[in-house]
Tab-separated table of C-alpha atoms and ligand atoms in Angstrom:
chain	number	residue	atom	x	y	z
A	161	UNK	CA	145.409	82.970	82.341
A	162	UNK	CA	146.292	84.764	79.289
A	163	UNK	CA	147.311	82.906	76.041
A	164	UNK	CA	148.517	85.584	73.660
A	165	UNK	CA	149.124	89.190	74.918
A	166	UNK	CA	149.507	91.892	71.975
A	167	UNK	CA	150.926	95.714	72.925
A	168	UNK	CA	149.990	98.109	70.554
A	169	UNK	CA	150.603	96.644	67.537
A	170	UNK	CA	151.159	98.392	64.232
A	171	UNK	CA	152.375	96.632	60.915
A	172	UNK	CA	152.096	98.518	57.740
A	173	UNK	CA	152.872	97.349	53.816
A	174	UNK	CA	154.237	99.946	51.046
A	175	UNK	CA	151.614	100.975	48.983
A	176	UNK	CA	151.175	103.015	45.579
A	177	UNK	CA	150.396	105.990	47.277
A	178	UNK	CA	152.868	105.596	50.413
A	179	UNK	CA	152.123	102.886	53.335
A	180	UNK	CA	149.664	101.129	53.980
A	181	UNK	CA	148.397	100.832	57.425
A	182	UNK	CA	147.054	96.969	58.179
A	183	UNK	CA	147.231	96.963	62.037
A	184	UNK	CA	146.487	100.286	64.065
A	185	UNK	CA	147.787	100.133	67.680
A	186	UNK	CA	146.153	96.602	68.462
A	187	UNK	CA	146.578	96.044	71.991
A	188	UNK	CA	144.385	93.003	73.106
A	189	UNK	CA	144.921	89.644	75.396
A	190	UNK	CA	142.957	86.344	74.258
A	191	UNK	CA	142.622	84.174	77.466
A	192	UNK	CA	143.707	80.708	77.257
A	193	UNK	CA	141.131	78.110	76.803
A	194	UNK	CA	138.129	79.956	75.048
A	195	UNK	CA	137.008	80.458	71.662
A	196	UNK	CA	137.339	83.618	70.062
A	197	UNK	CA	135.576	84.916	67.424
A	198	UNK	CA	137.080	88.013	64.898
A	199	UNK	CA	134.882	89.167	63.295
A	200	UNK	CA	133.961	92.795	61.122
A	201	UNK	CA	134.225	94.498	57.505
A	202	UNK	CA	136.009	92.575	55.063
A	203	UNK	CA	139.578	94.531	54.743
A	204	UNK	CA	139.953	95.806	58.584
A	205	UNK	CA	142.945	93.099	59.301
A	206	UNK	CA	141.273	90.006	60.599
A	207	UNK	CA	143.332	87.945	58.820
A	208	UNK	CA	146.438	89.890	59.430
A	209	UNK	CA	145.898	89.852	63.080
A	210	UNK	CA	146.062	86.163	63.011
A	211	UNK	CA	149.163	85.753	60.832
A	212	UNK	CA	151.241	87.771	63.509
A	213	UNK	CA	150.360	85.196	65.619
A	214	UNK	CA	152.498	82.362	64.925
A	215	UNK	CA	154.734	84.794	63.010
A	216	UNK	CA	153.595	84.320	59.172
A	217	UNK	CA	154.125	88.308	59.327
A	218	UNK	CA	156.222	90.748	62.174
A	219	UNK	CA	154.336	93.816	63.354
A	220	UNK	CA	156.103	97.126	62.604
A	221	UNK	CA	155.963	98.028	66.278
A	222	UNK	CA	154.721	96.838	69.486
A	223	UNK	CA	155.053	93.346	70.862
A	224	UNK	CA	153.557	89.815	70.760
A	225	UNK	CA	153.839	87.047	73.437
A	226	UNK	CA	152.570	83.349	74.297
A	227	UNK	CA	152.990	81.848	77.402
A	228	UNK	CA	154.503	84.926	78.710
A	229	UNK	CA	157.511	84.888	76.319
A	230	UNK	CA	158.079	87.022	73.146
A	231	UNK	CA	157.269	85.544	70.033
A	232	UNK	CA	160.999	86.372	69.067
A	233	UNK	CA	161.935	83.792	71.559
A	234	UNK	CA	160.487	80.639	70.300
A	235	UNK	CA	162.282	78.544	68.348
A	236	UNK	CA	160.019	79.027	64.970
A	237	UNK	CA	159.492	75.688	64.648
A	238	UNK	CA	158.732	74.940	68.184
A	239	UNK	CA	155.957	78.150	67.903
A	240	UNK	CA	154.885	76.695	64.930
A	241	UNK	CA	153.313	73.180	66.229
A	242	UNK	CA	152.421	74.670	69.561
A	243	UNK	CA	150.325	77.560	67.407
A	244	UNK	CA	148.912	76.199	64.437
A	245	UNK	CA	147.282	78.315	61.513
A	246	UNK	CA	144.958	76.705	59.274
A	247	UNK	CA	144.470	79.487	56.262
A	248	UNK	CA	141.675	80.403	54.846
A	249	UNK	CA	142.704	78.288	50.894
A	250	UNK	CA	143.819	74.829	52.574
A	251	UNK	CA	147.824	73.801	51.713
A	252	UNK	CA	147.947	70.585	50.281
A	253	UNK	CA	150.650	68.280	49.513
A	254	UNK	CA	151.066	65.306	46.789
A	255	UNK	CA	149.463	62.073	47.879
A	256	UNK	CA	146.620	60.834	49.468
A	257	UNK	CA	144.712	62.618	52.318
A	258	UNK	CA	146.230	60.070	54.626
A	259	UNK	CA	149.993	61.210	53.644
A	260	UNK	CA	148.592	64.588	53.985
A	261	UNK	CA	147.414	64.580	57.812
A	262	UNK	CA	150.823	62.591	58.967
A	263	UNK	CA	152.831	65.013	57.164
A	264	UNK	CA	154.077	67.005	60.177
A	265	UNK	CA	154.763	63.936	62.116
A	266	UNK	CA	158.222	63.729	60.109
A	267	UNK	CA	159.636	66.944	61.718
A	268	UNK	CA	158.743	65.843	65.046
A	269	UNK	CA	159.696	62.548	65.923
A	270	UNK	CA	159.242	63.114	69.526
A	271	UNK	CA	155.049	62.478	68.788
A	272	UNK	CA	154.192	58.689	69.276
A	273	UNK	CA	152.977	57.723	65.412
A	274	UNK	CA	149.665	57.489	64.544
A	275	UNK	CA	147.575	54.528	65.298
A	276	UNK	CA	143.992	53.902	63.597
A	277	UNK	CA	142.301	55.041	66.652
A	278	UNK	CA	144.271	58.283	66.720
A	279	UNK	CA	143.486	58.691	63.015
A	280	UNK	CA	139.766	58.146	63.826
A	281	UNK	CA	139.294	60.654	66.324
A	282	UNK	CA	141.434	63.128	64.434
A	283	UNK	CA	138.865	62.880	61.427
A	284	UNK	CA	135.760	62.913	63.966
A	285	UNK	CA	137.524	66.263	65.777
A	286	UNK	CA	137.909	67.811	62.229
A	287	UNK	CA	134.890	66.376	60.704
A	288	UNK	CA	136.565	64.890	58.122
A	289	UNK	CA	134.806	61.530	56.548
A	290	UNK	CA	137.597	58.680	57.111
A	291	UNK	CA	136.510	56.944	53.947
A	292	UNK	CA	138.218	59.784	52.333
A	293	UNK	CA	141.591	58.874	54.030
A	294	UNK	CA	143.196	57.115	50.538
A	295	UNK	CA	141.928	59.424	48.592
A	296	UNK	CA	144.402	61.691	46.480
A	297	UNK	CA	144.106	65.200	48.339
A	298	UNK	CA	144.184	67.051	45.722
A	299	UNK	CA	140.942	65.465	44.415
A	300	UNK	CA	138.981	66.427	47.297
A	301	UNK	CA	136.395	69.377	47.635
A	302	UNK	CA	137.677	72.832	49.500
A	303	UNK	CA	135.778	72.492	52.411
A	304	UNK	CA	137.251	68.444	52.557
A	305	UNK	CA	141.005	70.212	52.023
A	306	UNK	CA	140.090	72.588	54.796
A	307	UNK	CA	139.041	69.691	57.333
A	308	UNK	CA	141.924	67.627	56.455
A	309	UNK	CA	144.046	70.386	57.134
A	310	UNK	CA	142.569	71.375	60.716
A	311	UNK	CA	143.243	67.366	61.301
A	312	UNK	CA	146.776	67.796	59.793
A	313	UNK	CA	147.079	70.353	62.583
A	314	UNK	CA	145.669	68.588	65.484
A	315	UNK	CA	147.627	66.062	64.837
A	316	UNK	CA	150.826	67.803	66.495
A	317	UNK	CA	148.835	68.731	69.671
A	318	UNK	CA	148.507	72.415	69.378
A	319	UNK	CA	147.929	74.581	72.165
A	320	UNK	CA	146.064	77.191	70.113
A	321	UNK	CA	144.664	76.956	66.894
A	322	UNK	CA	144.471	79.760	64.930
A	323	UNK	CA	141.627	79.219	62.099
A	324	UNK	CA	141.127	81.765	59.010
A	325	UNK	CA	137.105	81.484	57.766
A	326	UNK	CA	137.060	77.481	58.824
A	327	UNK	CA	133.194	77.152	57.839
A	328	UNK	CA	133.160	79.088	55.010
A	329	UNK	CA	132.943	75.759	52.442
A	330	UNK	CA	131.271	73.979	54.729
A	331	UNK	CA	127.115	73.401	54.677
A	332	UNK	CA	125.467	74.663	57.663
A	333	UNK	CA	125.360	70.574	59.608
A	334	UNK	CA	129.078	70.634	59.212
A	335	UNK	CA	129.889	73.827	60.469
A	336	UNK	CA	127.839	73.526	63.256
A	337	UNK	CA	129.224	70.395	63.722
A	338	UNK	CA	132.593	71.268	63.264
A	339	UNK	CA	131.921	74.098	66.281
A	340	UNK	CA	130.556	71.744	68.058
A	341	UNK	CA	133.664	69.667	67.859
A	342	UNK	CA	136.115	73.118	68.418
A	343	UNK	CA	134.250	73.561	71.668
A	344	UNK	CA	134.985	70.259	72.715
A	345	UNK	CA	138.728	71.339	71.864
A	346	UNK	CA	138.779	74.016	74.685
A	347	UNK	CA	136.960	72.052	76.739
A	348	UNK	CA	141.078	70.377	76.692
A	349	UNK	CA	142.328	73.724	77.465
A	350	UNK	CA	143.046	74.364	73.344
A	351	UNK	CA	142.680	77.897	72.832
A	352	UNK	CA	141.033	78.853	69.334
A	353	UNK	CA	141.377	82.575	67.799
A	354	UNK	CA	139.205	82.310	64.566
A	355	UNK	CA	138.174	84.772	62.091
A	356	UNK	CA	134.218	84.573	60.545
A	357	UNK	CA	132.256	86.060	58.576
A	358	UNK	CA	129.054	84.070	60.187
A	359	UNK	CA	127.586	85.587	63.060
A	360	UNK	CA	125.359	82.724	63.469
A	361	UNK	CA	127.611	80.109	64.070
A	362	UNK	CA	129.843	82.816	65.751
A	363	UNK	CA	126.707	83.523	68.127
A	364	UNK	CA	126.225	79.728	68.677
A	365	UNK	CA	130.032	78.598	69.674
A	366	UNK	CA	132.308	81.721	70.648
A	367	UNK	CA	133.423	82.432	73.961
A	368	UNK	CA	134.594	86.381	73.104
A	369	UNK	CA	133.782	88.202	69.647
A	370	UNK	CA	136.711	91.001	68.655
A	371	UNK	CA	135.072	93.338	66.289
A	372	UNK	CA	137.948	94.895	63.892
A	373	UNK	CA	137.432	97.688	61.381
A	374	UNK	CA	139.729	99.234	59.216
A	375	UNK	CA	143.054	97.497	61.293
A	376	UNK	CA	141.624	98.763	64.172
A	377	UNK	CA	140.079	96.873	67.432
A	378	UNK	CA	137.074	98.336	67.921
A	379	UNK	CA	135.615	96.271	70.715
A	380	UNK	CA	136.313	93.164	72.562
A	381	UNK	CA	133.567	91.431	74.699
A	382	UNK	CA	131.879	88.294	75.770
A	383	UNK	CA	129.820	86.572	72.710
A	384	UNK	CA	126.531	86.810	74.771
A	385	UNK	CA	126.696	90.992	75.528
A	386	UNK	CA	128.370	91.590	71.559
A	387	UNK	CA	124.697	89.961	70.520
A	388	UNK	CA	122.887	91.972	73.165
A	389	UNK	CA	123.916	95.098	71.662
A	390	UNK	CA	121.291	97.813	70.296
A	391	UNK	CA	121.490	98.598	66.556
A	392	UNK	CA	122.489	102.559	67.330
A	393	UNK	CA	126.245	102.335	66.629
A	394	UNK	CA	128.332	101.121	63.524
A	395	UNK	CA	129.123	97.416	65.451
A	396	UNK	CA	125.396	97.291	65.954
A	397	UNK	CA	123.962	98.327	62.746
A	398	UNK	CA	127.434	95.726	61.451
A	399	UNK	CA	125.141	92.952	63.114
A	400	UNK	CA	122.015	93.933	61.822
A	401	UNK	CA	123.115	94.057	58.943
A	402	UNK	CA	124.741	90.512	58.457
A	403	UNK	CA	120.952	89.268	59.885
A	404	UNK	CA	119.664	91.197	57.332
A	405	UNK	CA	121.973	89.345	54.380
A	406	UNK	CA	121.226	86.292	56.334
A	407	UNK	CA	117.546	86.593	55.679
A	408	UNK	CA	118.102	87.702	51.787
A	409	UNK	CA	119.732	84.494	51.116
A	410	UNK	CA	117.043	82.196	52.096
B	617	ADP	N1	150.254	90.998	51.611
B	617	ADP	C1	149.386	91.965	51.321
B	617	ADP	N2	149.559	92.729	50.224
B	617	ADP	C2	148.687	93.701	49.923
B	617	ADP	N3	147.622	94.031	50.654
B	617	ADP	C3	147.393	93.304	51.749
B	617	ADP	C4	148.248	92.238	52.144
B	617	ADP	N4	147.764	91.702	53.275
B	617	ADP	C5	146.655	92.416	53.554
B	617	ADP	N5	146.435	93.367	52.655
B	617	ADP	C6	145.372	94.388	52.695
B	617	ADP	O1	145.261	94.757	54.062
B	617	ADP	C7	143.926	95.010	54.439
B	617	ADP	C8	143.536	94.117	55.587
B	617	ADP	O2	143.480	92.792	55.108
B	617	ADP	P1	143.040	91.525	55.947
B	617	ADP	O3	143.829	91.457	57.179
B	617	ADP	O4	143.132	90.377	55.002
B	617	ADP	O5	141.512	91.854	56.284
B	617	ADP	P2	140.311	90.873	56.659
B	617	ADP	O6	140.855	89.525	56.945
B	617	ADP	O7	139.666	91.543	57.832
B	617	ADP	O8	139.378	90.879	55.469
B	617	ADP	C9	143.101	94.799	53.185
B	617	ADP	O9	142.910	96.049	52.591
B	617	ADP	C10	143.997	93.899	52.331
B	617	ADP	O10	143.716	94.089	50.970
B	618	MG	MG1	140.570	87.748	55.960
C-alpha cells in the first residue's frame, strides 16, 4: 500500500537571473511501512522534496497525496502530527528538554499524557539519554537537539516521519543505533522518508534509496540492487565516490 503518491511535481523559486527550478517533474510513490533513503549531490532538492510533504512548501504543479487524499484536503494541523518533519537544524523551545518533548501534547488533547514509561521509551526510540530530560534545551549539543526533537515528534504518533540528515551530528554508535531504532519504527507500520548524505548507514538500514540530482529523480530502487550497481554511470561513480571520501577520512 502506498503512503505518499507524488504526480509530476514541479516547484520553482524566483531567482536573479529568472526562476529557479527546485523540483523537475517528480513523479514517485513511497510505500507505506519502509524506510527510504534520499540520497545524491548536495543542491538536487532532497530537502525540498521532503518539505512538500507535510506542506512546509506547495509544488508549482502536479499533485501530492497521503492516504489516498490530496494534501490540500487535510486539515494542516491534522497532516501535521500524522506527518512529522524533523529538519535538518533542530527547533527548540524555552525550557528544559522535558518541556520540549511534551510540547505538542498541548494542541492535541485527544493523546493520553505522558507517563514515565512513555517518556522512557520515547528517549530509548530517539536515542536520547533520559538524564538529559531537566536539562535546559537550549544547553544541549546539536545532535542531543536533533534526538529530542525526533522524540518531540514521536510523541504524537506519526504515521510517517519525515527526517532531514538525522545522523549527521551523531557519532557512528548512535547513528547506527538510532537506525537501528527507526527500523524498529516500521516494523509498527511507521513509514520513514529520510534524506542522507551517508551511504553507509543508508546501505545498513534503508528499505528503497531515491537518487536525486539537480531536482530531478533519477532512480528509485530497492537499497540492496542501488549498492549492487557497477561504477559505469553518474549514480555509480556518485557511490564510489562517497566510499572513496569515506576512506579519506579515516
Ligand atoms: N528557500 C530557498 N531559497 C533559495 N534557494 C533555495 C531555497 N530552497 C532551496 N534552494 C536551492 O534549491 C536547490 C535545491 O536545494 P535542496 O532541496 O536543499 O537540495 P538538497 O537537500 O538535495 O541539498 C539548491 O540549489 C538550494 O540552494
Ligand atoms: Mg538538504
Amino acid at each position: 500500500m502506498n503512503a505518499f503518491e507524488l504526480q509530476h511535481i514541479c516547484r520553482a523559486i524566483p531567482g536573479d537571473e529568472g526562476p529557479q527550478s527546485l523540483l523537475n517533474d517528480v513523479t514517485v510513490c513511497f510505500e507505506k511501512g519502509l524506510l527510504h533513503a534520499l540520497v545524491g549531490p548536495s543542491g538536487g532538492g532532497k530537502t525540498s522534496l521532503l518539505r512538500l510533504l507535510n506542506r512546509l512548501d506547495a509544488p508549482d504543479a502536479g499533485t501530492v497525496s497521503y492516504a489516498g487524499r490530496d494534501l490540500g484536503c487535510w486539515e494542516p494541523r491534522r497532516l501535521r502530527r500524522t506527518v512529522a518533519f524533523v529538519p535538518q537544524q533542530p527547533h527548540i523551545f524555552p525550557g528544559t528538554a522535558r518541556d520540549n518533548l511534551l510540547f505538542g501534547l498541548r494542541f492535541h488533547p485527544d493523546i493520553v499524557p505522558t507517563d514515565q514509561q512513555r517518556l522512557s521509551e520515547l528517549c530509548a526510540l530517539s536515542q536520547f539519554p533520559p538524564d538529559l530530560l531537566s536539562k535546559p534545551a537550549e544547553k544541549l549539543s546539536i545532535g542531543q537537539q536533533q534526538r529530542l526533537v525526533l522524540a518531540r515528534a514521536l510523541c504524537l504518533e506519526p504515521e510517517v516521519l519525515l527526517l532531514d540528515e538525522p545522523g549527521s551530528a551523531l557519532d557512528r554508535p548512535t547513528a547506527e543505533a538510532l537506525g537501528r531504532s527507526l527500523r524498529h519504527l516500521c516494523r509498527r507500520s511507521v513509514t520513514i522518508i529520510l534524506v542522507s548524505h551517508d551511504l553507509e548507514w543508508v546501505r545498513n538500514h534503508a528499505d528503497q534509496v531515491l537518487f536525486m540530482e539537480a531536482g530531478e529523480l533519477k532512480l528509485q530502487c530497492p537499497a540492496a540492487a542501488f549498492f549492487n550497481r557497477g561504477v559505469e554511470d553518474r549514480i555509480g561513480r556518485f557511490i564510489a565516490g562517497q566510499k572513496e571520501a569515506l576512506h579519506h577520512d579515516g
